[in-house]
PDB file of C-alpha atoms in Angstrom:
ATOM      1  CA  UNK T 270      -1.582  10.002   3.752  1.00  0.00           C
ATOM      2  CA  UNK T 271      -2.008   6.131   3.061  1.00  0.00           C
ATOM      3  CA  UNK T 272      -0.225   3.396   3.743  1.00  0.00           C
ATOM      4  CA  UNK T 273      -1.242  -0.355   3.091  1.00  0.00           C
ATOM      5  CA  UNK T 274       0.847  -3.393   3.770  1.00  0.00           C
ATOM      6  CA  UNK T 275       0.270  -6.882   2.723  1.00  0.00           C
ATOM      7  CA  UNK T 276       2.798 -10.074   2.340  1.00  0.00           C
ATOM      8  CA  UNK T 277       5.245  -9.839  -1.232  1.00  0.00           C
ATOM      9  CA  UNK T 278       4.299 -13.636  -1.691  1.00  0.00           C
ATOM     10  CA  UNK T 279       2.380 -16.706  -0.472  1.00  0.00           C
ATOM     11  CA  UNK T 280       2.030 -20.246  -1.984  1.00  0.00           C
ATOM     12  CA  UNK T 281      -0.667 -22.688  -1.496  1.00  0.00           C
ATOM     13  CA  UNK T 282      -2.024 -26.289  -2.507  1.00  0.00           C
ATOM     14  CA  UNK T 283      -4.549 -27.034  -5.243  1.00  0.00           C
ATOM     15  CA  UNK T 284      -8.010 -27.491  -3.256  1.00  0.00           C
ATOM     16  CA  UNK T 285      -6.716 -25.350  -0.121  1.00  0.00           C
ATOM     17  CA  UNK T 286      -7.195 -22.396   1.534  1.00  0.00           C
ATOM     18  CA  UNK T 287      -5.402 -19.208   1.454  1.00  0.00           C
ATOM     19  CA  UNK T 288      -5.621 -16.100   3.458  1.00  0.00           C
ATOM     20  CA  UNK T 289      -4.334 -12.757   2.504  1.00  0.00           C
ATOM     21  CA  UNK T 290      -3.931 -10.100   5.139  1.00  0.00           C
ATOM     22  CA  UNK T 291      -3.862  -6.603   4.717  1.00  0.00           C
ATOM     23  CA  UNK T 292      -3.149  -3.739   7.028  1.00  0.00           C
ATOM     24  CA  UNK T 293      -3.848  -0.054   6.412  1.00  0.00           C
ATOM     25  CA  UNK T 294      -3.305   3.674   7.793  1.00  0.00           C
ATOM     26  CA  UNK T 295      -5.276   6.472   6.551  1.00  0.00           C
ATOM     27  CA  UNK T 296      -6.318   9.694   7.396  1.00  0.00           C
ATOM     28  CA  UNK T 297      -9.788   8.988   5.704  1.00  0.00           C
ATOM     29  CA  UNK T 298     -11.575   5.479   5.027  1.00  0.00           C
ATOM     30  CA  UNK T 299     -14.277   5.313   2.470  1.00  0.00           C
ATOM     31  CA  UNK T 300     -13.721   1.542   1.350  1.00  0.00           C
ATOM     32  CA  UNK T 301     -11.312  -1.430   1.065  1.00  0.00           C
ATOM     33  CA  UNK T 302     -11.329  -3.370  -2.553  1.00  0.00           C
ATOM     34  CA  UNK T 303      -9.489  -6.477  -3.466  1.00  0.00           C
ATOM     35  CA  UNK T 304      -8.402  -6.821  -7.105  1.00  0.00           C
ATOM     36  CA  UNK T 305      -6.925 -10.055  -8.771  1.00  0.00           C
ATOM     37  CA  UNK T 306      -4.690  -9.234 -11.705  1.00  0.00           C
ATOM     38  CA  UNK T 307      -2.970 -12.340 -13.860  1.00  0.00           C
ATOM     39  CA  UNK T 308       0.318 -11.227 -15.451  1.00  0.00           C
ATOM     40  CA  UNK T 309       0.221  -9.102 -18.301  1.00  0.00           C
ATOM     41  CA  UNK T 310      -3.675  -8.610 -17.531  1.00  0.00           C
ATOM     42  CA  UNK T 311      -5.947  -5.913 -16.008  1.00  0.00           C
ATOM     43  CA  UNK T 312      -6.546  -5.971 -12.270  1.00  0.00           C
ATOM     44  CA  UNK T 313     -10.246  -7.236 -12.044  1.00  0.00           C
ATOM     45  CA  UNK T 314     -12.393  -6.531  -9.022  1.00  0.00           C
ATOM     46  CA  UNK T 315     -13.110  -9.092  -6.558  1.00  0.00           C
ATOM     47  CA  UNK T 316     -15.096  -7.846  -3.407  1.00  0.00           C
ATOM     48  CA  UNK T 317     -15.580  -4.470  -1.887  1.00  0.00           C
ATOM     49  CA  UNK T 318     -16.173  -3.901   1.883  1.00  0.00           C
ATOM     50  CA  UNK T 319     -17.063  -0.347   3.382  1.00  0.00           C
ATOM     51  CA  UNK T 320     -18.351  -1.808   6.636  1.00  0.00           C
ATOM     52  CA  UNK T 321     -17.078  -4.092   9.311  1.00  0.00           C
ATOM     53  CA  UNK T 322     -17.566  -7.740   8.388  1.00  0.00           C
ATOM     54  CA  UNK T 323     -17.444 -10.440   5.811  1.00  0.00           C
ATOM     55  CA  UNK T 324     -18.497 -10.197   2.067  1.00  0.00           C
ATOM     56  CA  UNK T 325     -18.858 -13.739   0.309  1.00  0.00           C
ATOM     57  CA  UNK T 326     -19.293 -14.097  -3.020  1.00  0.00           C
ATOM     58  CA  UNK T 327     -18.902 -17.648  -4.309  1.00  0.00           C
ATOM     59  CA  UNK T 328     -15.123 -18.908  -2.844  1.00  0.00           C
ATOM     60  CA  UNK T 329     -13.988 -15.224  -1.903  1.00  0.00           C
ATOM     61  CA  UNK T 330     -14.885 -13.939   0.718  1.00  0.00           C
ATOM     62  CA  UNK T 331     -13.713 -10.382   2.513  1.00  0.00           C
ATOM     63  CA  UNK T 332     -13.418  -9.223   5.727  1.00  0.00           C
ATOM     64  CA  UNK T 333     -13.209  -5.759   7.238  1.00  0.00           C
ATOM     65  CA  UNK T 334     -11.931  -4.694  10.382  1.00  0.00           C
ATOM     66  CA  UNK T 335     -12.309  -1.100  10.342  1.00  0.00           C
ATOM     67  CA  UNK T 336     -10.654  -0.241  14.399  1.00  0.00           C
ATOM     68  CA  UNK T 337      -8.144  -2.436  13.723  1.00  0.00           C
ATOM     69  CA  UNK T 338      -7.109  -1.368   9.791  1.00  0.00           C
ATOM     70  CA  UNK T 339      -7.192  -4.345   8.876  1.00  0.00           C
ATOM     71  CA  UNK T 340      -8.828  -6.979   6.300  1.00  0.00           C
ATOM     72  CA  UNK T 341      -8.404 -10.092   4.888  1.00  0.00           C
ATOM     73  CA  UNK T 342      -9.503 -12.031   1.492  1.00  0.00           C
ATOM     74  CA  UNK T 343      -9.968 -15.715   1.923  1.00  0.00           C
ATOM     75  CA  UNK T 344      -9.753 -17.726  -1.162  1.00  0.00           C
ATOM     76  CA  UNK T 345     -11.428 -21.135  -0.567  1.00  0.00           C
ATOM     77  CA  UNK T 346     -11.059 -24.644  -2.888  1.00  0.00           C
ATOM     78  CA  UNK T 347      -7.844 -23.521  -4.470  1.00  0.00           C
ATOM     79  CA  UNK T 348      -7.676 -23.686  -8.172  1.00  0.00           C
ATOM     80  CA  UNK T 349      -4.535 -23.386 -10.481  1.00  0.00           C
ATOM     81  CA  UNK T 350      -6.144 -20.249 -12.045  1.00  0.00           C
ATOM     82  CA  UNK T 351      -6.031 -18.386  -9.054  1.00  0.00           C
ATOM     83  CA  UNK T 352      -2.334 -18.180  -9.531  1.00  0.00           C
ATOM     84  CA  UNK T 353      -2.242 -14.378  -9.494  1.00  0.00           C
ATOM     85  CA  UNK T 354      -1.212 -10.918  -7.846  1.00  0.00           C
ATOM     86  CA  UNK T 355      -4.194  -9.887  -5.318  1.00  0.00           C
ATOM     87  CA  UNK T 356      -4.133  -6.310  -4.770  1.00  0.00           C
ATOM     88  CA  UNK T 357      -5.599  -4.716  -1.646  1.00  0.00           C
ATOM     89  CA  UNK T 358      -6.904  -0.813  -2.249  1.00  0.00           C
ATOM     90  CA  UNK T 359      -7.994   1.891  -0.105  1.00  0.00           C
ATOM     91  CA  UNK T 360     -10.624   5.104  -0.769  1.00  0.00           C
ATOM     92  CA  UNK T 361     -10.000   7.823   0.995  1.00  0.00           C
ATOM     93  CA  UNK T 362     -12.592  10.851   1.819  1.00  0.00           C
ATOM     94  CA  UNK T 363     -13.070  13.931   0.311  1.00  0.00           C
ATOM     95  CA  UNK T 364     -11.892  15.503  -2.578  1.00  0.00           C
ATOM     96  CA  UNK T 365      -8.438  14.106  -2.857  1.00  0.00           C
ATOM     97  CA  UNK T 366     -10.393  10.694  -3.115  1.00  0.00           C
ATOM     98  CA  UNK T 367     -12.176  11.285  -6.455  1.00  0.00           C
ATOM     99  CA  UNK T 368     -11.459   8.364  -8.961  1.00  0.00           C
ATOM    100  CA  UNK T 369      -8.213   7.569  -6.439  1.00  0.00           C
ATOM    101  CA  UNK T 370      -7.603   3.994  -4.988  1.00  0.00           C
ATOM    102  CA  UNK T 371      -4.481   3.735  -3.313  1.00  0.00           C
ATOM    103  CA  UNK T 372      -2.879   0.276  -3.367  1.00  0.00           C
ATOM    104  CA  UNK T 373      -0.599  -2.069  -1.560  1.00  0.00           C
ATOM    105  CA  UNK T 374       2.289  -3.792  -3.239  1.00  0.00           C
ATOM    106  CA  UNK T 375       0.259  -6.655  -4.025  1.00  0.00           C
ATOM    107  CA  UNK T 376       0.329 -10.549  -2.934  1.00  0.00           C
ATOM    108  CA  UNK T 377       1.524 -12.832  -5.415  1.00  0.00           C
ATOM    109  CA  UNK T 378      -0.105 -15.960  -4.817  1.00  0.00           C
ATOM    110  CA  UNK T 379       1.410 -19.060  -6.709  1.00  0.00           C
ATOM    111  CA  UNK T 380      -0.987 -22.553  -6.308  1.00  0.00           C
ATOM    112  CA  UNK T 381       0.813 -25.769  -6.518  1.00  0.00           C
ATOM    113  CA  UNK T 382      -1.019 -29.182  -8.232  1.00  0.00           C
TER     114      UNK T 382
ATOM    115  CA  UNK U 140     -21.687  -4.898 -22.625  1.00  0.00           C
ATOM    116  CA  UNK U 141     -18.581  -3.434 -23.830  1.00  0.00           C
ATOM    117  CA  UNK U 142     -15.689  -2.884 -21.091  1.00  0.00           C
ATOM    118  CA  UNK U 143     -12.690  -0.397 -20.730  1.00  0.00           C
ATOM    119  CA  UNK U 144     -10.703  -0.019 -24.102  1.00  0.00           C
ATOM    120  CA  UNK U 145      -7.647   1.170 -24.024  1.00  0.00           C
ATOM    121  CA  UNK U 146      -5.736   2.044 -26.975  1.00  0.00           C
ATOM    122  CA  UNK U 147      -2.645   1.208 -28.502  1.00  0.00           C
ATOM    123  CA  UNK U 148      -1.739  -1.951 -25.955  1.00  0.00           C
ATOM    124  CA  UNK U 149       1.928  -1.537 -26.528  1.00  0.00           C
ATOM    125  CA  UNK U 150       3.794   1.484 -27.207  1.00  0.00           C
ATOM    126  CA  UNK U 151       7.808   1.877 -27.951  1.00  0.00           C
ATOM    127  CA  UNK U 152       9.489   5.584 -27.639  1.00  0.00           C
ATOM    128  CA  UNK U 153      12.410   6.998 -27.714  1.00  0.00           C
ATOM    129  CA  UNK U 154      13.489   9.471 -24.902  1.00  0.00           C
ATOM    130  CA  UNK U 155      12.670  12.903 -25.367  1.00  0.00           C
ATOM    131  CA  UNK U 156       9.610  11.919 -27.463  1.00  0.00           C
ATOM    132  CA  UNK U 157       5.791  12.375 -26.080  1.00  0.00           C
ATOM    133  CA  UNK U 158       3.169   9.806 -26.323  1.00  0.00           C
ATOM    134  CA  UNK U 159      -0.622   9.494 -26.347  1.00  0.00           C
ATOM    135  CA  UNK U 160      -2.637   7.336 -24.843  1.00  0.00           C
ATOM    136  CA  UNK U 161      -6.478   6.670 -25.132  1.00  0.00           C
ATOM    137  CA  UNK U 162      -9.219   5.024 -22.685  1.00  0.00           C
ATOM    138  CA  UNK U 163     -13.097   4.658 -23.444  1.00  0.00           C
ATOM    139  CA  UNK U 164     -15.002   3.729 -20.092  1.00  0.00           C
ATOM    140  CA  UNK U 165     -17.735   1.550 -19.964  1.00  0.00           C
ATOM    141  CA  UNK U 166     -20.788   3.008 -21.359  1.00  0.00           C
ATOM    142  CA  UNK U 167     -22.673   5.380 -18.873  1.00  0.00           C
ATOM    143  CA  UNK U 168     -19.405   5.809 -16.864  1.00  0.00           C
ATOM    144  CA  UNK U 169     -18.613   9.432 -16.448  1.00  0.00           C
ATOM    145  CA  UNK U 170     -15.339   8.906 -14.275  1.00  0.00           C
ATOM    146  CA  UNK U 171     -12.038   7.907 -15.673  1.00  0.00           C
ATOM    147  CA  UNK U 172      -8.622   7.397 -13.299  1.00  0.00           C
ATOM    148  CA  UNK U 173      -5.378   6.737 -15.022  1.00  0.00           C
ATOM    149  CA  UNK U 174      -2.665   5.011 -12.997  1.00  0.00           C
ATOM    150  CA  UNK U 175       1.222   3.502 -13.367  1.00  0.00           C
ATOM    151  CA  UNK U 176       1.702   0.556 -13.088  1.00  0.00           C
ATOM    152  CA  UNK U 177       5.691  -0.517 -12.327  1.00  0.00           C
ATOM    153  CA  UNK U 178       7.258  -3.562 -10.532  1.00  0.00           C
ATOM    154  CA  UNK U 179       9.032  -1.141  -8.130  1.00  0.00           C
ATOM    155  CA  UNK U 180       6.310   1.303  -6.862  1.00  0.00           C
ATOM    156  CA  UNK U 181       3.392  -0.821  -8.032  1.00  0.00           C
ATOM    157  CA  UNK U 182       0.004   0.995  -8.953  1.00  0.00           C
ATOM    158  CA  UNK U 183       0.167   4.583  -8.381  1.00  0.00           C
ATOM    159  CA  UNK U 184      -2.634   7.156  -9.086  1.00  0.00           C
ATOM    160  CA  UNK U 185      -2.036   9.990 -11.860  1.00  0.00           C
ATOM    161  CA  UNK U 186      -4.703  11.768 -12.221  1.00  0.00           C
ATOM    162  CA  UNK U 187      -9.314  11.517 -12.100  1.00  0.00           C
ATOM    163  CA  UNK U 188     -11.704  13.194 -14.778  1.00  0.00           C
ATOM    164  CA  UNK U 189     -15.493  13.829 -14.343  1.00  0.00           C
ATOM    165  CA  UNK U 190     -17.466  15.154 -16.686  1.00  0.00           C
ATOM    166  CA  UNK U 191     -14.720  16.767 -18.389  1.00  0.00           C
ATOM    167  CA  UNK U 192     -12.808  18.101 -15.685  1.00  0.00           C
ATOM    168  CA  UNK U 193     -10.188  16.854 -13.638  1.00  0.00           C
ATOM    169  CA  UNK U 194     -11.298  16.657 -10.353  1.00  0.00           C
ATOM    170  CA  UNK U 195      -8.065  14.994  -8.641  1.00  0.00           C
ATOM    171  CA  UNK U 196      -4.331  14.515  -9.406  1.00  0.00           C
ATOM    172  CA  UNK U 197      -1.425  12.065  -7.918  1.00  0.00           C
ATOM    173  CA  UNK U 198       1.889  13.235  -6.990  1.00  0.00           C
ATOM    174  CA  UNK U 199       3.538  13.074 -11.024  1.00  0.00           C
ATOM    175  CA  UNK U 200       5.292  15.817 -12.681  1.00  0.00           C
ATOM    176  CA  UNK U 201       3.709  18.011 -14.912  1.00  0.00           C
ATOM    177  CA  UNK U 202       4.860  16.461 -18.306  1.00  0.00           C
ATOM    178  CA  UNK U 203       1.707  13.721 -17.174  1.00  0.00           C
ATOM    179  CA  UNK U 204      -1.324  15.681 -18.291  1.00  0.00           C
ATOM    180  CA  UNK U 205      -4.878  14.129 -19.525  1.00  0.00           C
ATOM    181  CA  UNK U 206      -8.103  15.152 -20.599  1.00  0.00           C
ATOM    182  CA  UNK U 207     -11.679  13.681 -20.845  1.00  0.00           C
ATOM    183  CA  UNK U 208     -13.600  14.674 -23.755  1.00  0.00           C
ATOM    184  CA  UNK U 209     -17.425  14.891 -24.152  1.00  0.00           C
ATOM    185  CA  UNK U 210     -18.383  11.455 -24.327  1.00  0.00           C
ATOM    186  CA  UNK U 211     -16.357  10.718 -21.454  1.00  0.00           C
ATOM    187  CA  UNK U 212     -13.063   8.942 -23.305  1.00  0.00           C
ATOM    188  CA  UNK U 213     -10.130  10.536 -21.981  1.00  0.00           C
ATOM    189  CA  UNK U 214      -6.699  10.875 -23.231  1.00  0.00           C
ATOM    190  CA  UNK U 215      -3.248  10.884 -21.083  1.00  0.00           C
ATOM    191  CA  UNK U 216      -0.126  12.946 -22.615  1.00  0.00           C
ATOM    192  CA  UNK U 217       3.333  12.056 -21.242  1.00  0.00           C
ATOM    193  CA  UNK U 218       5.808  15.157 -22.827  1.00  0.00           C
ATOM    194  CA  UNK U 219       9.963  14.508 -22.865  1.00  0.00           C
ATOM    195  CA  UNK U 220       9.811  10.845 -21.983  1.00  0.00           C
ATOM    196  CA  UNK U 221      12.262   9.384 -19.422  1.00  0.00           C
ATOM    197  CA  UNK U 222      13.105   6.102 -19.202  1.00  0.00           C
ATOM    198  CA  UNK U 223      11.762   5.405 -15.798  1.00  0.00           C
ATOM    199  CA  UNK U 224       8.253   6.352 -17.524  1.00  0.00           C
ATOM    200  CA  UNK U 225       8.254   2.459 -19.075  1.00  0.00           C
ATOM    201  CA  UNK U 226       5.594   0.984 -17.389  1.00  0.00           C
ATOM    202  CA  UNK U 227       1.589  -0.647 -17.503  1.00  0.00           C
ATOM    203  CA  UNK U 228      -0.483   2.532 -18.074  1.00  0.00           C
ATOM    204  CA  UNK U 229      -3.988   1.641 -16.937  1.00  0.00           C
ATOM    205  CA  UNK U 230      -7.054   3.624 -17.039  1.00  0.00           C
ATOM    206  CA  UNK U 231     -10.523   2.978 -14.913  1.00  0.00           C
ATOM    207  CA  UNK U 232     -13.818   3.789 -15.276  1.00  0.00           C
ATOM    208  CA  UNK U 233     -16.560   4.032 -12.737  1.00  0.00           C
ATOM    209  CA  UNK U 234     -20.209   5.540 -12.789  1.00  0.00           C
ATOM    210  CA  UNK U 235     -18.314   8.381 -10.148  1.00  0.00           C
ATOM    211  CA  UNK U 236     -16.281   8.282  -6.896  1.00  0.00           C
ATOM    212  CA  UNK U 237     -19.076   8.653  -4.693  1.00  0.00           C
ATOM    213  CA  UNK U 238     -21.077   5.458  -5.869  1.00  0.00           C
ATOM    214  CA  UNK U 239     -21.069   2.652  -4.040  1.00  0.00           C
ATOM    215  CA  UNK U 240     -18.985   0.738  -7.114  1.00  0.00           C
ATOM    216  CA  UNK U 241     -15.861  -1.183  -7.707  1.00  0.00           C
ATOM    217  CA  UNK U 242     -13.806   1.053 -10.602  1.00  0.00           C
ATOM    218  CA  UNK U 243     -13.249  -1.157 -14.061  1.00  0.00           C
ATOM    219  CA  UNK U 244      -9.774  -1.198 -15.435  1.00  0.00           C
ATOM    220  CA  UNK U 245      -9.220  -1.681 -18.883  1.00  0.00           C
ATOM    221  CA  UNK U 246      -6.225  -3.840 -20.243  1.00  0.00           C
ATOM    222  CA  UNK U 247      -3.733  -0.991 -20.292  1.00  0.00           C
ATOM    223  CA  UNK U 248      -0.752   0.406 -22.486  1.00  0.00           C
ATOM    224  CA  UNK U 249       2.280  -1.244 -22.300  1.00  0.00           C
ATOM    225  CA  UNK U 250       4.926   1.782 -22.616  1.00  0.00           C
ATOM    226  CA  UNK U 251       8.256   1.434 -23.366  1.00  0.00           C
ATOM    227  CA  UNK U 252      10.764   4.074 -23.376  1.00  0.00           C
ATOM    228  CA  UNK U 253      14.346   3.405 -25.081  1.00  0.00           C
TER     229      UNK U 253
END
């Protein structure tokens, strides 16, 4: 089986920046995805990692530890948008992975002015 | 390019009733996952259809049942509703599980059973 764990809740300052941890156990790895999803909205991808390392793409970036289960997505220059739930998801192997992402509870990041 | 269109976005039924629901992936995409989305348990996978046949299934009972037609829209049944089946359905499309993709959700169904 899978199980991820990141925080319920974080809060951060306009202009900041935020980390969000994430810690997994699987029996099979085949990629970590980050999705932001606004209230009442559709989770929309943010990064994927499948190897060890960071991914940046503009002010996300993701990081993959794959020994220690573990990433991280770092949200630089705060904005008020990014108010959101960040969900971290794992891929498993094998047939029971088709189509299925298994996801953590989800961070609920609130952004102060 | 269009994205995932789910259809109706809000649904009310009454307990005991059963309710479709309807996703059309992005165009090209030949895998569709459904999942439930509640505050409690969060997003939880139902089932996965390629190519018309379901190729993996989450730990629901069997009044959840889908099916992906031709043209790659699927449909997700949900027979004798409970109440605990009020939740965000969500649906996600992806070119297939072993590409090297994120999956695209669409906006999802709002049920709510009474």
């Amino acid at each position: 089986g899978q199980n991820i764990d990141q925080p319920t809740e974080m809060t951060a300052t306009e202009g900041a920046i935020v980390q969000i941890n994430c810690t997994y156990q699987t029996s099979g790895f085949n990629g970590l995805f980050w999705y932001q999803q606004h209230a009442g909205e559709a989770p929309t991808f943010l990064s994927y990692n499948v190897l060890d390392g960071l991914e940046e793409k503009g002010r996300f970036s993701s990081f993959l530890s794959r020994s220690k289960g573990y990433s991280y997505l770092l949200l630089k220059e705060l904005q008020m948008k990014d108010s959101a739930s960040y969900l971290c998801a794992v891929r498993g192997t094998g047939g029971t992975s088709y189509g299925k992402l298994t996801f953590g509870q989800g961070t609920i990041l609130t952004v102060h002015p | 390019k269009a994205g995932v269109t789910q259809t109706p976005r809000y649904l009310i039924k009454t307990r005991g009733q059963q309710v479709t629901l309807s996703c059309s992936p992005i165009s090209g995409h030949r895998s569709v996952s459904w999942y439930q989305q509640t505050p409690g348990q969060g997003l939880q996978f139902l089932f996965e259809y390629f190519s018309e046949t379901q190729r993996n299934k989450g730990n629901f009972p069997g009044r959840f049942s889908g099916r992906q037609f031709s043209n790659s829209r699927s449909e997700m049944n949900v027979s004798t509703l409970e109440l605990g089946d009020s939740a965000l359905y969500l649906c996600a499309s992806s070119l297939g599980a072993a590409e090297n993709y994120g999956y695209t959700f669409g906006s999802g169904t709002r049920l709510t059973v009474v």
